Coordinates of C-alpha atoms and ligand atoms in Angstrom, one line a residue:
Chain I
M276 CA -29.9 -4.6 11.8
N277 CA -28.0 -6.0 14.3
A278 CA -25.2 -3.6 13.9
E279 CA -24.3 -2.3 17.0
A280 CA -20.5 -2.6 18.2
S281 CA -19.3 -5.2 20.4
A282 CA -15.8 -6.8 21.0
D283 CA -16.8 -9.7 19.7
N284 CA -16.6 -8.4 16.0
I285 CA -13.6 -8.9 14.2
I286 CA -15.0 -7.0 11.2
E287 CA -17.2 -4.0 12.0
V288 CA -17.9 -2.0 8.2
R289 CA -20.1 1.1 8.7
D290 CA -21.7 3.0 5.9
L291 CA -19.6 2.0 3.1
V292 CA -20.2 3.4 -0.2
V293 CA -17.7 2.5 -3.0
Q294 CA -17.7 3.8 -6.1
Y295 CA -16.0 3.1 -10.0
G296 CA -16.5 6.5 -11.3
D297 CA -19.5 7.7 -11.1
H298 CA -21.2 4.1 -11.0
T299 CA -21.9 3.2 -7.0
V300 CA -21.9 -0.4 -6.5
I301 CA -21.7 -0.8 -3.0
N302 CA -24.1 1.6 -1.3
E303 CA -24.1 2.3 2.2
I304 CA -23.8 -0.8 3.4
S305 CA -23.3 -1.6 7.2
F306 CA -22.5 -5.5 9.0
N307 CA -20.1 -6.7 11.5
V308 CA -18.6 -10.4 11.2
R309 CA -18.3 -12.1 15.3
R310 CA -14.8 -13.5 15.5
G311 CA -14.7 -17.4 14.8
E312 CA -17.9 -17.6 12.5
I313 CA -18.6 -18.1 8.6
F314 CA -20.3 -15.3 7.3
V315 CA -21.7 -15.8 3.9
I316 CA -21.8 -12.8 1.6
L317 CA -24.6 -14.1 -0.8
G318 CA -25.9 -12.2 -3.6
G319 CA -26.4 -12.7 -8.0
S320 CA -23.4 -12.3 -10.1
G321 CA -22.3 -8.2 -10.6
C322 CA -24.2 -7.5 -7.0
G323 CA -20.8 -6.1 -6.0
K324 CA -19.7 -9.0 -4.1
S325 CA -16.0 -9.5 -5.3
T326 CA -15.8 -5.3 -4.8
L327 CA -16.9 -5.2 -1.2
L328 CA -14.2 -8.4 -0.6
R329 CA -11.4 -6.3 -2.3
N330 CA -12.2 -3.4 0.1
L331 CA -12.1 -5.5 3.2
V332 CA -8.6 -6.4 2.3
G333 CA -7.7 -3.2 1.3
L334 CA -7.2 -3.6 -2.3
M335 CA -9.6 -0.6 -2.8
K336 CA -10.4 2.3 -1.1
P337 CA -13.6 2.9 0.0
S338 CA -15.5 6.3 -1.2
K339 CA -17.1 6.7 2.0
G340 CA -17.3 4.7 5.2
T341 CA -14.9 2.9 7.9
I342 CA -14.0 -0.6 8.0
A343 CA -12.9 -1.7 11.2
I344 CA -10.3 -4.8 11.7
N345 CA -10.3 -5.5 15.5
G346 CA -11.4 -2.7 16.5
E347 CA -8.8 -0.4 14.4
D348 CA -9.7 1.1 11.4
F349 CA -8.4 0.0 8.5
T350 CA -9.1 2.2 5.8
A351 CA -7.2 5.4 7.4
M352 CA -4.3 3.5 8.2
K353 CA -0.9 4.0 6.6
D354 CA 0.9 1.4 4.2
S355 CA 3.3 0.0 7.0
E356 CA 0.5 -0.5 9.8
R357 CA -2.1 -1.6 6.9
S358 CA 0.6 -4.7 5.6
L359 CA 0.8 -5.8 9.5
V360 CA -2.7 -6.1 9.9
R361 CA -2.9 -8.3 6.5
K362 CA -0.4 -11.0 8.3
H363 CA -3.0 -11.8 10.1
M364 CA -5.2 -12.0 7.3
G365 CA -5.4 -15.0 4.6
M366 CA -7.0 -14.8 0.8
C367 CA -8.7 -17.2 -1.6
F368 CA -9.0 -15.9 -4.9
Q369 CA -12.1 -16.3 -7.3
G370 CA -9.3 -17.5 -10.2
S371 CA -6.7 -18.8 -7.0
A372 CA -4.1 -16.2 -8.1
L373 CA -1.3 -18.6 -7.5
F374 CA 1.9 -17.7 -9.2
N375 CA 2.3 -19.2 -12.1
S376 CA 5.6 -19.1 -12.5
M377 CA 6.4 -20.7 -9.2
T378 CA 5.9 -24.3 -8.2
V379 CA 2.8 -24.8 -5.8
G380 CA 5.2 -25.6 -2.6
D381 CA 7.2 -22.1 -3.5
N382 CA 3.5 -20.2 -3.8
V383 CA 2.9 -21.5 0.3
A384 CA 6.5 -20.9 1.0
L385 CA 6.5 -17.6 -0.1
P386 CA 4.6 -15.5 2.6
L387 CA 6.6 -17.7 5.0
R388 CA 10.1 -16.5 3.4
E389 CA 9.4 -12.8 2.8
H390 CA 7.9 -12.1 6.6
T391 CA 9.6 -15.1 8.8
Q392 CA 13.3 -15.3 9.4
L393 CA 12.6 -18.9 9.6
E394 CA 15.1 -21.3 8.7
E395 CA 14.7 -23.0 5.0
S396 CA 14.1 -26.3 7.1
T397 CA 11.4 -25.0 9.1
I398 CA 9.9 -23.4 5.9
E399 CA 10.0 -26.8 4.3
I400 CA 8.3 -28.4 6.8
M401 CA 5.3 -26.1 7.4
T402 CA 4.6 -25.9 3.6
R403 CA 4.4 -29.4 3.5
I404 CA 1.9 -29.6 6.6
K405 CA -0.3 -26.6 5.0
L406 CA -0.4 -28.7 1.9
E407 CA -1.5 -31.7 3.5
L408 CA -3.9 -29.5 5.1
V409 CA -5.6 -29.2 1.9
G410 CA -4.8 -33.1 0.9
L411 CA -2.6 -32.1 -1.7
G412 CA 0.8 -33.2 0.3
E413 CA 2.4 -34.5 -3.0
F414 CA 2.0 -31.4 -5.4
A415 CA 4.7 -29.3 -3.9
D416 CA 6.8 -29.9 -6.9
Y417 CA 4.0 -29.3 -9.4
L418 CA 3.6 -25.8 -11.5
P419 CA -0.1 -24.6 -10.8
S420 CA -0.7 -25.1 -14.6
E421 CA -0.3 -28.9 -14.0
L422 CA -3.1 -28.6 -11.4
S423 CA -6.8 -29.1 -12.1
G424 CA -9.2 -25.7 -10.9
G425 CA -10.7 -27.5 -7.6
M426 CA -6.5 -28.5 -6.6
K427 CA -5.5 -24.8 -7.5
K428 CA -8.3 -23.6 -5.4
R429 CA -7.2 -25.5 -2.5
A430 CA -3.2 -24.6 -3.2
G431 CA -4.7 -20.8 -2.7
L432 CA -6.3 -22.0 0.4
A433 CA -3.0 -23.7 1.8
R434 CA -1.6 -20.3 0.7
A435 CA -3.7 -18.3 2.3
M436 CA -3.1 -20.5 5.8
A437 CA 0.4 -20.4 5.2
M438 CA 0.7 -17.5 8.3
D439 CA -1.4 -18.9 10.1
P440 CA -4.1 -16.2 9.5
E441 CA -7.1 -15.4 11.6
I442 CA -9.2 -14.3 9.0
I443 CA -9.5 -15.6 5.3
F444 CA -11.6 -14.0 3.1
Y445 CA -13.4 -16.5 0.4
D446 CA -14.2 -15.2 -3.4
E447 CA -16.3 -17.8 -4.8
P448 CA -14.7 -21.0 -3.7
S449 CA -17.1 -23.0 -5.1
A450 CA -17.6 -21.4 -8.5
G451 CA -16.8 -23.7 -11.6
L452 CA -16.2 -26.6 -10.4
D453 CA -18.3 -29.7 -10.1
P454 CA -20.4 -30.7 -7.1
I455 CA -18.0 -32.8 -6.1
V456 CA -14.8 -31.1 -5.7
A457 CA -17.1 -28.2 -4.5
A458 CA -18.8 -29.9 -1.8
G459 CA -14.8 -31.2 -0.9
L460 CA -14.0 -27.3 -0.7
D461 CA -16.8 -26.2 1.7
E462 CA -15.7 -29.3 4.0
L463 CA -12.4 -27.4 3.9
I464 CA -13.8 -24.5 4.6
R465 CA -15.7 -25.6 7.6
Q466 CA -12.5 -27.9 8.9
M467 CA -10.4 -24.2 8.9
Q468 CA -12.9 -23.0 11.2
N469 CA -13.4 -25.8 13.4
T470 CA -9.7 -26.9 13.5
F471 CA -8.2 -23.2 13.5
N472 CA -10.9 -21.1 14.7
V473 CA -10.6 -18.6 11.9
T474 CA -13.0 -16.4 11.1
S475 CA -13.9 -16.9 7.4
I476 CA -16.1 -14.4 5.0
V477 CA -17.1 -16.5 1.8
V478 CA -18.7 -14.6 -1.3
T479 CA -20.9 -17.2 -3.3
H480 CA -23.5 -17.4 -5.6
E481 CA -24.1 -21.0 -4.7
L482 CA -26.9 -22.2 -2.7
E483 CA -25.7 -25.5 -2.0
S484 CA -22.5 -24.2 -0.7
V485 CA -24.4 -21.7 1.7
K486 CA -26.4 -24.6 3.6
M487 CA -23.2 -26.4 4.0
I488 CA -21.0 -23.6 5.6
A489 CA -22.6 -20.4 7.1
D490 CA -23.5 -19.8 10.1
R491 CA -24.9 -16.5 9.1
V492 CA -25.6 -15.2 5.7
C493 CA -25.7 -11.4 4.6
M494 CA -27.7 -11.3 1.4
L495 CA -26.7 -8.5 -0.9
E496 CA -28.9 -7.1 -3.9
K497 CA -27.1 -4.2 -5.7
G498 CA -24.8 -2.9 -3.4
H499 CA -27.7 -2.9 -0.8
I500 CA -27.8 -5.8 2.3
I501 CA -32.0 -7.0 2.2
G502 CA -31.4 -9.1 5.2
I503 CA -28.6 -10.5 7.3
G504 CA -29.4 -13.9 9.4
S505 CA -29.5 -17.6 9.5
L506 CA -30.1 -19.1 6.4
E507 CA -33.7 -20.0 7.5
E508 CA -34.2 -16.4 8.4
I509 CA -33.2 -14.8 5.2
R510 CA -35.1 -17.8 2.9
N511 CA -38.1 -16.5 5.1
I512 CA -37.7 -12.6 4.4
D513 CA -40.8 -11.2 2.0
H514 CA -39.0 -9.5 -0.6
P515 CA -39.2 -10.0 -4.6
Y516 CA -35.3 -10.5 -4.9
V517 CA -35.6 -13.3 -2.1
K518 CA -37.6 -15.4 -3.6
R519 CA -36.5 -15.2 -7.3
F520 CA -33.2 -16.4 -5.5
F521 CA -33.8 -19.3 -3.7
A522 CA -36.7 -20.1 -6.3
R523 CA -34.1 -19.9 -9.3
K524 CA -36.1 -17.4 -11.2
S525 CA -34.9 -15.8 -13.8
Q526 CA -34.8 -11.8 -13.7
P527 CA -38.4 -10.5 -15.3
E528 CA -38.0 -8.7 -18.6
S529 CA -37.4 -4.8 -18.4
A530 CA -40.0 -3.8 -16.1
S531 CA -40.5 -0.3 -17.6
D532 CA -40.0 0.8 -21.4
N533 CA -37.7 3.5 -19.6
T534 CA -35.5 0.8 -17.8
Y535 CA -35.4 -0.8 -21.4
F536 CA -34.4 2.1 -23.1
Q537 CA -31.9 2.8 -20.4
T538 CA -30.2 -1.0 -21.3
M539 CA -30.5 -0.3 -24.9
T540 CA -28.4 3.0 -24.9
G541 CA -26.2 1.5 -22.0
E542 CA -26.7 4.3 -19.8
T543 CA -27.0 1.8 -16.9
K544 CA -25.0 -0.8 -16.1
T545 CA -26.3 -4.4 -15.8
T546 CA -24.2 -7.1 -15.4
Chain H
M207 CA -13.2 21.0 -36.3
T208 CA -13.7 21.0 -32.7
L209 CA -13.3 17.3 -32.9
F210 CA -10.1 17.7 -33.8
F211 CA -9.1 20.0 -30.6
G212 CA -10.9 17.5 -28.4
Y213 CA -9.4 15.0 -29.2
V214 CA -5.7 17.0 -28.9
G215 CA -6.7 18.1 -25.5
R216 CA -7.5 14.5 -24.4
T217 CA -4.9 12.9 -25.7
T218 CA -2.5 15.7 -23.7
L219 CA -4.7 15.2 -20.6
N220 CA -4.1 11.5 -21.2
S221 CA -0.7 11.9 -21.9
L222 CA 0.2 14.3 -18.9
F223 CA -2.3 11.4 -16.5
S224 CA 0.4 8.9 -17.5
F225 CA 3.4 10.7 -17.0
A226 CA 2.2 11.4 -13.5
L227 CA 1.9 7.8 -12.9
V228 CA 5.1 6.6 -14.8
C229 CA 6.7 9.1 -12.2
Q230 CA 5.1 8.0 -9.1
L231 CA 6.0 4.3 -10.5
M232 CA 9.8 5.9 -10.4
L233 CA 9.5 7.3 -7.4
D234 CA 8.4 4.0 -5.9
T235 CA 10.8 2.1 -7.7
L236 CA 13.8 3.9 -6.6
N237 CA 12.4 3.6 -3.1
W238 CA 12.7 0.2 -3.2
L239 CA 16.0 0.0 -5.1
F240 CA 18.0 2.3 -3.0
L241 CA 16.4 3.5 0.2
Q242 CA 14.6 0.3 1.5
P243 CA 17.2 -1.9 1.2
L244 CA 19.2 0.6 3.7
L245 CA 16.6 0.1 6.2
G246 CA 17.1 -3.2 6.1
K247 CA 14.4 -4.5 3.7
G248 CA 16.3 -6.1 1.5
L249 CA 16.5 -7.0 -2.5
R250 CA 15.8 -9.7 -4.5
W251 CA 19.0 -10.3 -6.0
R252 CA 18.0 -13.7 -7.2
S253 CA 15.2 -12.9 -9.2
A254 CA 17.2 -10.2 -10.5
I255 CA 20.2 -12.3 -11.6
E256 CA 17.7 -14.3 -13.5
Q257 CA 16.3 -11.5 -15.3
F258 CA 19.8 -10.3 -16.4
V259 CA 20.5 -13.7 -17.7
E260 CA 17.1 -13.5 -19.4
F261 CA 17.3 -9.9 -21.3
G262 CA 21.3 -10.1 -21.8
A263 CA 22.4 -13.7 -22.3
R264 CA 19.5 -14.8 -23.6
S265 CA 19.3 -11.7 -26.3
M266 CA 22.9 -12.0 -27.4
P267 CA 22.6 -14.7 -30.3
I268 CA 19.8 -12.8 -31.9
V269 CA 21.4 -9.1 -31.2
G270 CA 24.7 -10.5 -32.0
L271 CA 23.5 -11.8 -35.5
I272 CA 21.8 -9.0 -36.7
T273 CA 24.2 -6.3 -35.8
F274 CA 26.8 -8.7 -37.9
L275 CA 24.6 -8.3 -40.6
V276 CA 24.0 -5.0 -40.2
G277 CA 28.1 -4.0 -39.8
A278 CA 28.3 -5.9 -43.1
I279 CA 25.6 -4.3 -45.0
I280 CA 26.9 -0.8 -43.6
A281 CA 30.2 -1.8 -44.9
L282 CA 29.0 -2.8 -48.5
Q283 CA 26.5 0.2 -49.0
S284 CA 29.9 2.5 -48.0
A285 CA 31.9 0.9 -50.5
Y286 CA 29.3 1.6 -52.8
T287 CA 30.4 5.2 -52.6
L288 CA 33.7 5.2 -51.3
E289 CA 35.2 3.0 -54.5
Q290 CA 34.4 5.9 -56.8
W291 CA 37.2 7.9 -55.2
G292 CA 39.4 4.6 -54.4
A293 CA 38.9 5.3 -50.6
T294 CA 38.0 1.9 -49.5
R295 CA 39.7 1.7 -46.4
F296 CA 37.5 4.5 -44.9
I297 CA 34.9 1.8 -44.6
A298 CA 36.3 1.1 -41.2
D299 CA 35.9 4.5 -40.2
L300 CA 32.5 4.7 -41.3
V301 CA 31.4 1.6 -39.5
G302 CA 33.1 1.8 -36.7
I303 CA 31.6 5.2 -35.8
S304 CA 27.9 4.4 -36.7
A305 CA 28.4 1.4 -34.9
L306 CA 29.3 3.0 -31.6
R307 CA 27.8 5.9 -31.8
E308 CA 24.4 4.8 -33.2
L309 CA 23.2 1.5 -34.8
A310 CA 25.1 -1.0 -32.0
P311 CA 22.8 0.7 -29.6
L312 CA 19.9 1.6 -31.2
M313 CA 19.5 -2.2 -32.8
A314 CA 20.5 -3.9 -29.9
A315 CA 17.4 -2.0 -28.0
I316 CA 14.8 -2.0 -30.7
L317 CA 15.8 -6.2 -30.4
V318 CA 15.2 -6.5 -26.4
T319 CA 12.1 -4.1 -26.7
G320 CA 10.9 -6.9 -28.8
R321 CA 12.2 -9.7 -27.1
N322 CA 12.1 -8.4 -23.4
G323 CA 10.1 -5.2 -23.3
S324 CA 7.0 -6.8 -24.6
A325 CA 7.5 -10.1 -22.4
I326 CA 7.5 -7.8 -19.3
A327 CA 3.9 -5.9 -20.5
A328 CA 3.1 -9.1 -21.1
E329 CA 4.2 -11.0 -17.6
I330 CA 3.0 -7.9 -15.4
G331 CA -0.1 -7.5 -17.5
T332 CA -1.3 -11.3 -17.0
M333 CA -0.1 -11.6 -13.3
K334 CA -2.6 -8.6 -13.0
V335 CA -5.7 -10.0 -15.1
A336 CA -5.2 -13.3 -12.5
E337 CA -5.2 -11.5 -9.5
E338 CA -1.6 -12.7 -9.0
I339 CA -0.7 -8.9 -8.2
D340 CA -3.6 -7.9 -5.7
A341 CA -2.3 -11.8 -4.1
L342 CA 0.5 -10.4 -3.6
E343 CA -0.5 -7.3 -1.7
V344 CA -2.8 -9.3 0.2
M345 CA 0.0 -11.0 1.4
G346 CA 1.9 -7.8 2.5
L347 CA 4.4 -7.9 -0.4
N348 CA 5.0 -4.8 -2.3
P349 CA 4.1 -5.1 -6.1
V350 CA 7.0 -2.8 -7.1
K351 CA 9.7 -4.4 -5.1
F352 CA 9.0 -8.0 -5.9
L353 CA 8.2 -7.4 -9.7
V354 CA 9.4 -4.2 -10.8
V355 CA 12.8 -3.6 -9.2
P356 CA 14.4 -6.5 -10.3
K357 CA 13.4 -6.2 -14.3
F358 CA 14.8 -2.6 -13.7
L359 CA 17.9 -3.2 -12.1
A360 CA 18.3 -6.6 -14.6
M361 CA 17.6 -4.3 -17.5
V362 CA 19.8 -1.0 -17.0
L363 CA 22.7 -3.3 -16.5
A364 CA 21.9 -6.0 -19.2
L365 CA 21.5 -3.6 -22.0
P366 CA 24.9 -1.8 -21.7
C367 CA 26.5 -4.9 -21.9
I368 CA 24.9 -6.4 -25.0
T369 CA 25.7 -2.9 -26.5
V370 CA 29.1 -3.4 -25.8
L371 CA 29.3 -6.7 -27.3
A372 CA 26.9 -5.7 -30.2
M373 CA 29.6 -3.0 -30.8
F374 CA 32.1 -5.2 -31.2
I375 CA 30.1 -7.8 -33.6
M376 CA 29.3 -5.0 -36.0
I377 CA 32.4 -3.7 -36.3
A378 CA 33.6 -7.6 -37.2
G379 CA 30.5 -7.4 -39.8
G380 CA 32.2 -4.6 -41.5
F381 CA 35.7 -6.2 -41.3
F382 CA 34.3 -9.6 -43.0
V383 CA 33.0 -7.8 -45.9
S384 CA 35.6 -5.3 -46.7
V385 CA 38.5 -8.2 -46.1
F386 CA 36.3 -10.9 -48.5
V387 CA 34.3 -8.8 -50.4
I388 CA 36.1 -5.7 -50.9
D389 CA 39.4 -6.6 -50.8
V390 CA 40.5 -4.0 -48.4
D391 CA 43.8 -5.0 -46.4
A392 CA 42.7 -6.8 -42.8
A393 CA 46.3 -4.6 -41.2
V394 CA 44.9 -1.5 -42.6
Y395 CA 41.6 -2.1 -41.8
I396 CA 42.1 -2.4 -38.3
E397 CA 44.9 0.4 -37.8
Q398 CA 41.8 2.8 -39.6
T399 CA 39.3 1.4 -37.2
M400 CA 41.9 2.5 -34.4
G401 CA 42.5 5.7 -35.8
A402 CA 38.8 6.5 -36.0
L403 CA 37.6 5.4 -32.8
K404 CA 37.7 8.0 -29.6
G405 CA 36.7 7.6 -25.9
K406 CA 33.9 9.9 -26.6
D407 CA 32.1 7.3 -29.3
L408 CA 32.0 5.0 -27.0
L409 CA 30.4 7.2 -24.3
T410 CA 27.9 8.2 -26.4
G411 CA 26.7 4.8 -27.5
M412 CA 26.5 3.7 -23.5
V413 CA 24.9 6.9 -22.2
K414 CA 22.7 6.2 -25.1
S415 CA 22.0 2.2 -24.2
F416 CA 21.2 3.0 -20.9
F417 CA 18.6 5.5 -21.7
F418 CA 17.1 3.1 -24.0
A419 CA 17.3 0.3 -21.5
L420 CA 15.2 3.0 -19.0
V421 CA 12.0 3.7 -21.8
I422 CA 12.3 -0.4 -22.5
C423 CA 11.3 -1.2 -18.7
W424 CA 9.5 1.8 -18.1
V425 CA 7.4 1.4 -21.0
G426 CA 7.1 -2.3 -20.6
I427 CA 6.2 -2.0 -16.9
Y428 CA 4.1 0.8 -17.1
R429 CA 1.7 -0.8 -20.0
G430 CA 1.8 -4.2 -17.6
F431 CA -0.2 -2.1 -15.0
Q432 CA -2.5 -0.9 -17.5
V433 CA -3.8 -4.1 -18.4
E434 CA -7.5 -4.1 -17.7
G435 CA -9.8 -7.1 -18.8
G436 CA -8.8 -10.3 -19.8
A437 CA -6.5 -11.9 -22.3
E438 CA -7.3 -9.3 -25.1
G439 CA -6.0 -6.6 -22.6
V440 CA -3.0 -8.0 -22.2
G441 CA -2.7 -8.7 -26.2
R442 CA -3.4 -4.8 -27.0
Q443 CA -1.2 -3.7 -24.0
T444 CA 2.1 -5.8 -25.1
T445 CA 1.4 -4.2 -28.6
S446 CA 1.4 -1.0 -27.7
S447 CA 4.3 -1.4 -25.9
V448 CA 6.4 -2.3 -28.6
V449 CA 5.2 0.5 -30.8
T450 CA 5.2 3.5 -27.7
S451 CA 8.6 2.1 -26.3
I452 CA 10.3 2.1 -30.3
F453 CA 8.9 5.4 -30.9
L454 CA 10.0 6.7 -27.2
I455 CA 13.9 4.7 -28.2
I456 CA 14.0 7.2 -31.3
I457 CA 13.3 10.6 -29.8
A458 CA 15.6 9.4 -26.7
D459 CA 18.1 8.7 -29.6
L460 CA 17.8 12.1 -31.2
V461 CA 17.8 14.2 -28.4
W462 CA 21.1 12.5 -27.1
T463 CA 22.8 12.2 -30.9
I464 CA 22.0 16.3 -30.6
L465 CA 23.5 16.8 -27.4
F466 CA 26.6 14.8 -28.1
Y467 CA 26.9 16.6 -31.7
F468 CA 27.3 20.0 -30.1
L469 CA 29.1 18.7 -26.8
Ligands
LIG691 N1 -12.6 -2.0 -12.4 C1 -14.2 -1.9 -12.3 N2 -14.0 -0.8 -13.1 C2 -15.5 -0.3 -13.3 N3 -16.4 -1.0 -12.8 C3 -16.2 -2.7 -12.4 C4 -15.0 -2.6 -11.9 N4 -14.8 -3.9 -11.4 C5 -16.4 -4.2 -11.4 N5 -16.8 -3.6 -11.8 C6 -18.6 -3.4 -11.6 O1 -19.2 -3.5 -10.3 C7 -20.0 -4.3 -10.4 C8 -19.8 -5.3 -9.4 O2 -18.7 -6.1 -9.8 P1 -18.1 -7.6 -9.0 O3 -17.9 -6.9 -7.3 O4 -17.5 -8.1 -9.7 O5 -19.6 -8.3 -8.9 P2 -19.3 -9.6 -8.3 O6 -18.1 -10.1 -7.8 O7 -20.3 -9.8 -7.1 O8 -20.1 -10.5 -9.4 C9 -20.3 -5.0 -12.0 O9 -21.4 -4.2 -12.3 C10 -19.0 -4.4 -12.7 O10 -19.6 -4.1 -13.6
LIG692 MG1 -17.2 -11.5 -8.4

């Protein structure tokens, strides 16, 4: 796979292994993300996409392997250094993760208030700009609970954009949204890349969305990478899982009596 | 039998593990409460004051009502015995001493556990389930500084304040019953109360309420961070925060009662 080091890579992942207890979720994967691209991590539910993302932003420590961001090993950093790097990262969570006790405007303003010495009036203007960017200019004084699912996701994006990050991570941006709202969000992701040249790492299982946004796709199955490349290249990989995924075929029933037995006794996790 | 020892062993290990986690959390809090502000990292005063109002002022009506009633109950109960000796004026001593040394701190702590300890666990737990805690970390904001320290500060200041007021109200409850129901002379009751109470009684109550405050916010915070899974996890940890907290409050009460008895 194309995992050689280069100055063009904003993220370099090498031999990453992630485990929950004894359960290995990510198994020895390596890949690079190039500066300015939209890199999509595609895979079925439970294949470890969120887990991978949590490692990339440093919410979890991997069991093995390294993650380099702008050439610096993110996994080996002290907490203080890590929080410096994090100022250049934004993340959109699966459920938006807006702070429910604060208004949408305060949510977006929070990183600015905490990390910068800007005047309150400047912060207000910047907050408004970010909210306008995602089409929520009039909703600054609303509480998150008063917004629809799509609006919450967009507000989450505005908050992730607050500090003008270099990299934005998206965890299933279009999951749980109707096709029109989802398409709107995909457009926003493209727009962020075109306008601000941010690098985007998008985790998803929605093919429609991948078609719209992906520069490169990384196909993940059960913690292994099946392939990395353009959507066409991935589609043409001769692999049973890829074939099923693109044909929207269901998993064949348990391959052998043995795995069936294991499933019944709960010795292996299948989600 | 092996099952029993297995259970004991596992429970002990788990408790030790929780204890280590709690200690870690405590050190972190002290760091963000005392050390980091000195290094210019600031403290979230506004949030702390909001929480102080919530824990203190908003708890006061229910704490006031209940402690007044408890004061009245003790007065009546002691009258039942003391009347036989014609010593009803000593109701004042009994009510005053139990209010200061024991019942005002305890009642206030138990009510605040139910009202605020559970709310702390539920709030942190809900934030954890909704990935809000993760969001804080990704933004480079420390959850301990952001969430824990304000609650800690507010609770440690609020509970002793409520307790002092609760002491007065409980004595007022006793006074009310003694004067209007049992016919003790008001002046005598006041004089008797003043004579019975010493500085040490107040100190005992305050020390207890300080430790009760530590228990309430630690259990709430710890249980909140323990939440796994969805809404169900929040419910489970919230319930168990109340039970654990009341249990530990009684233990702390016992320890301090013993210590102050011999001191
Ligand atoms: N906190 C956790 N503890 C133990 N196992 C977990 C935890 N979170 C996720 N897993 C397991 O890791 C696997 C991958 O989960 P996840 O990364 O959330 O998948 P995805 O986001 O691709 O749907 C699943 O099998 C899940 O059961
Ligand atoms: Mg996921």
